[in-house]
Amino acid sequence: MRLVIAECSVDYTGRLNAHLPLAKRVLMHKGDGSVLIHSDGGSYKPLNWMSSPCRTDVSEPDEELASAGVVEVWKVTHQKSGDALTVRIHEIISDSSHDLGVDPGLIKDGVESDLQRLLAEQVDRVSEGAALVRREFPTAIGPVDLMVRGADGQHIAVEIKRRGDIDGVEQLTRYLDLLGRDPLLTGIRGVFAAQEIKPQARTLAEDRGIECLVLDYDDMKGIESGVPRLF
């Protein structure tokens, strides 16, 4: 990645036209070819940019531009749309290149495995007085996230999602159908747990006798457990 701090003006032409007058900015030329123009404000958003696939040509200014103080011109052209980003640099204050290597990607806090672990430790959120039987309880079509035994002795199958949609309800329905054939699990009920449950998923779950549990991840990470919110 090349990072240039420069006094420059920028023009974008194509499906829309935009102009940035002369000012100090950060020019970011990334390894994938994209170019981003940043200022010292505006949060994380660039003032203008050209996404890949694009080509950057760097040239010396013509006589007219040179007389206006331009020392270098970047012409960034999108290879599919033909849109162009033209950067006219008047002064380069800093110019550095860095090999950032391969990025491992964003590791999200609150993924399903985290929710499963926390809920296994706080099964009172599923049913007061409940006890954990097993995580990843096996079935012939895959494991259900949690198997819990309520205070009344009834088994509860819990399927956990970050965002609960109809597919998740269908998945839990299939698990319940198989588990209910086991004489030791007769009367098993289901709980569909997620940080957010879509209205259509909630309607389908309730129609099938499945309870919905909204998980507050921040509260679950705290020292004290919150009050279960089972609807």
mmCIF file with all atom_site columns, C-alpha atoms in Angstrom, residues 105-114 162-163 217:
data_model
loop_
_atom_site.group_PDB
_atom_site.id
_atom_site.type_symbol
_atom_site.label_atom_id
_atom_site.label_alt_id
_atom_site.label_comp_id
_atom_site.label_asym_id
_atom_site.label_entity_id
_atom_site.label_seq_id
_atom_site.pdbx_PDB_ins_code
_atom_site.Cartn_x
_atom_site.Cartn_y
_atom_site.Cartn_z
_atom_site.occupancy
_atom_site.B_iso_or_equiv
_atom_site.pdbx_formal_charge
_atom_site.auth_seq_id
_atom_site.auth_comp_id
_atom_site.auth_asym_id
_atom_site.auth_atom_id
_atom_site.pdbx_PDB_model_num
ATOM 1  C CA . GLY A 1 105 ? -10.222 -10.874 8.079  1.00 0.00 ? 105 GLY A CA 1
ATOM 2  C CA . LEU A 1 106 ? -12.600 -9.521  10.685 1.00 0.00 ? 106 LEU A CA 1
ATOM 3  C CA . ILE A 1 107 ? -13.281 -11.745 13.668 1.00 0.00 ? 107 ILE A CA 1
ATOM 4  C CA . LYS A 1 108 ? -16.725 -10.773 14.866 1.00 0.00 ? 108 LYS A CA 1
ATOM 5  C CA . ASP A 1 109 ? -17.579 -10.583 18.521 1.00 0.00 ? 109 ASP A CA 1
ATOM 6  C CA . GLY A 1 110 ? -20.835 -12.341 19.255 1.00 0.00 ? 110 GLY A CA 1
ATOM 7  C CA . VAL A 1 111 ? -20.726 -15.122 16.673 1.00 0.00 ? 111 VAL A CA 1
ATOM 8  C CA . GLU A 1 112 ? -22.953 -18.160 17.187 1.00 0.00 ? 112 GLU A CA 1
ATOM 9  C CA . SER A 1 113 ? -20.236 -20.150 18.968 1.00 0.00 ? 113 SER A CA 1
ATOM 10 C CA . ASP A 1 114 ? -19.872 -17.343 21.538 1.00 0.00 ? 114 ASP A CA 1
ATOM 11 C CA . ARG A 1 162 ? -27.101 -14.367 15.587 1.00 0.00 ? 162 ARG A CA 1
ATOM 12 C CA . ARG A 1 163 ? -30.060 -13.309 13.465 1.00 0.00 ? 163 ARG A CA 1
ATOM 13 C CA . TYR A 1 217 ? -25.057 -10.427 24.089 1.00 0.00 ? 217 TYR A CA 1
#
